[in-house]
Amino acid sequence: MVGGLQSADPRHVGGYRLVGRLGCGGMGQVFLGLSPGGWPVAVKVIRAELAADQEFRIRFSREV
């Protein structure tokens, strides 16, 4: 289920326009985005404190 964006949510990440909220968890938040070509995509925004953790970055790159 897609929820609406909240006031503190980003509206753009990279080249993707965010249009809804898909969920959140321990790593961060997942949004429904639109690619520059208009295709729907899931965009995961990780929590800032995890971004500097090298072990986390390795695990996250495997997930991608």
Tab-separated table of C-alpha atoms in Angstrom:
chain	number	residue	atom	x	y	z
A	1	MET	CA	0.000	0.000	0.000
A	2	VAL	CA	1.308	3.427	-0.916
A	3	GLY	CA	0.965	6.238	1.596
A	4	GLY	CA	1.311	9.924	0.969
A	5	LEU	CA	4.560	11.773	1.491
A	6	GLN	CA	4.964	13.469	4.849
A	7	SER	CA	6.117	17.073	5.183
A	8	ALA	CA	9.675	16.057	6.178
A	9	ASP	CA	10.053	13.522	3.339
A	10	PRO	CA	12.316	14.374	0.417
A	11	ARG	CA	10.606	15.128	-2.886
A	12	HIS	CA	13.567	14.111	-5.070
A	13	VAL	CA	16.452	11.673	-4.612
A	14	GLY	CA	19.029	11.630	-7.375
A	15	GLY	CA	17.116	11.731	-10.630
A	16	TYR	CA	13.959	10.259	-9.089
A	17	ARG	CA	10.838	12.198	-8.148
A	18	LEU	CA	9.237	10.712	-5.039
A	19	VAL	CA	5.463	10.366	-5.115
A	20	GLY	CA	4.591	8.134	-2.153
A	21	ARG	CA	5.783	6.232	0.885
A	22	LEU	CA	5.988	2.436	0.695
A	23	GLY	CA	7.360	1.656	4.154
A	24	CYS	CA	10.098	2.062	6.695
A	25	GLY	CA	12.309	-0.208	8.733
A	26	GLY	CA	15.630	-0.546	10.479
A	27	MET	CA	17.666	0.619	7.476
A	28	GLY	CA	15.569	3.587	6.508
A	29	GLN	CA	12.567	4.436	4.375
A	30	VAL	CA	11.318	3.148	1.025
A	31	PHE	CA	9.511	5.473	-1.337
A	32	LEU	CA	7.639	5.092	-4.580
A	33	GLY	CA	9.533	7.142	-7.132
A	34	LEU	CA	9.346	7.930	-10.809
A	35	SER	CA	12.389	7.589	-13.028
A	36	PRO	CA	13.275	10.406	-15.441
A	37	GLY	CA	11.448	8.337	-18.091
A	38	GLY	CA	8.324	8.061	-15.935
A	39	TRP	CA	8.760	4.433	-14.829
A	40	PRO	CA	7.761	3.550	-11.240
A	41	VAL	CA	10.683	2.529	-9.017
A	42	ALA	CA	11.295	1.779	-5.342
A	43	VAL	CA	13.816	4.183	-3.804
A	44	LYS	CA	15.391	3.221	-0.468
A	45	VAL	CA	16.814	6.072	1.595
A	46	ILE	CA	19.082	4.721	4.314
A	47	ARG	CA	19.437	6.321	7.720
A	48	ALA	CA	22.265	8.860	7.823
A	49	GLU	CA	24.091	7.164	10.711
A	50	LEU	CA	24.346	3.950	8.697
A	51	ALA	CA	25.848	5.612	5.633
A	52	ALA	CA	29.251	5.987	7.318
A	53	ASP	CA	29.349	2.364	8.560
A	54	GLN	CA	31.561	0.365	6.177
A	55	GLU	CA	30.095	-3.009	7.224
A	56	PHE	CA	26.589	-1.737	6.590
A	57	ARG	CA	27.613	-0.383	3.190
A	58	ILE	CA	28.902	-3.833	2.188
A	59	ARG	CA	25.646	-5.511	3.291
A	60	PHE	CA	23.566	-2.865	1.539
A	61	SER	CA	25.480	-3.215	-1.740
A	62	ARG	CA	24.729	-6.961	-1.654
A	63	GLU	CA	21.035	-6.207	-1.176
A	64	VAL	CA	20.990	-3.889	-4.173
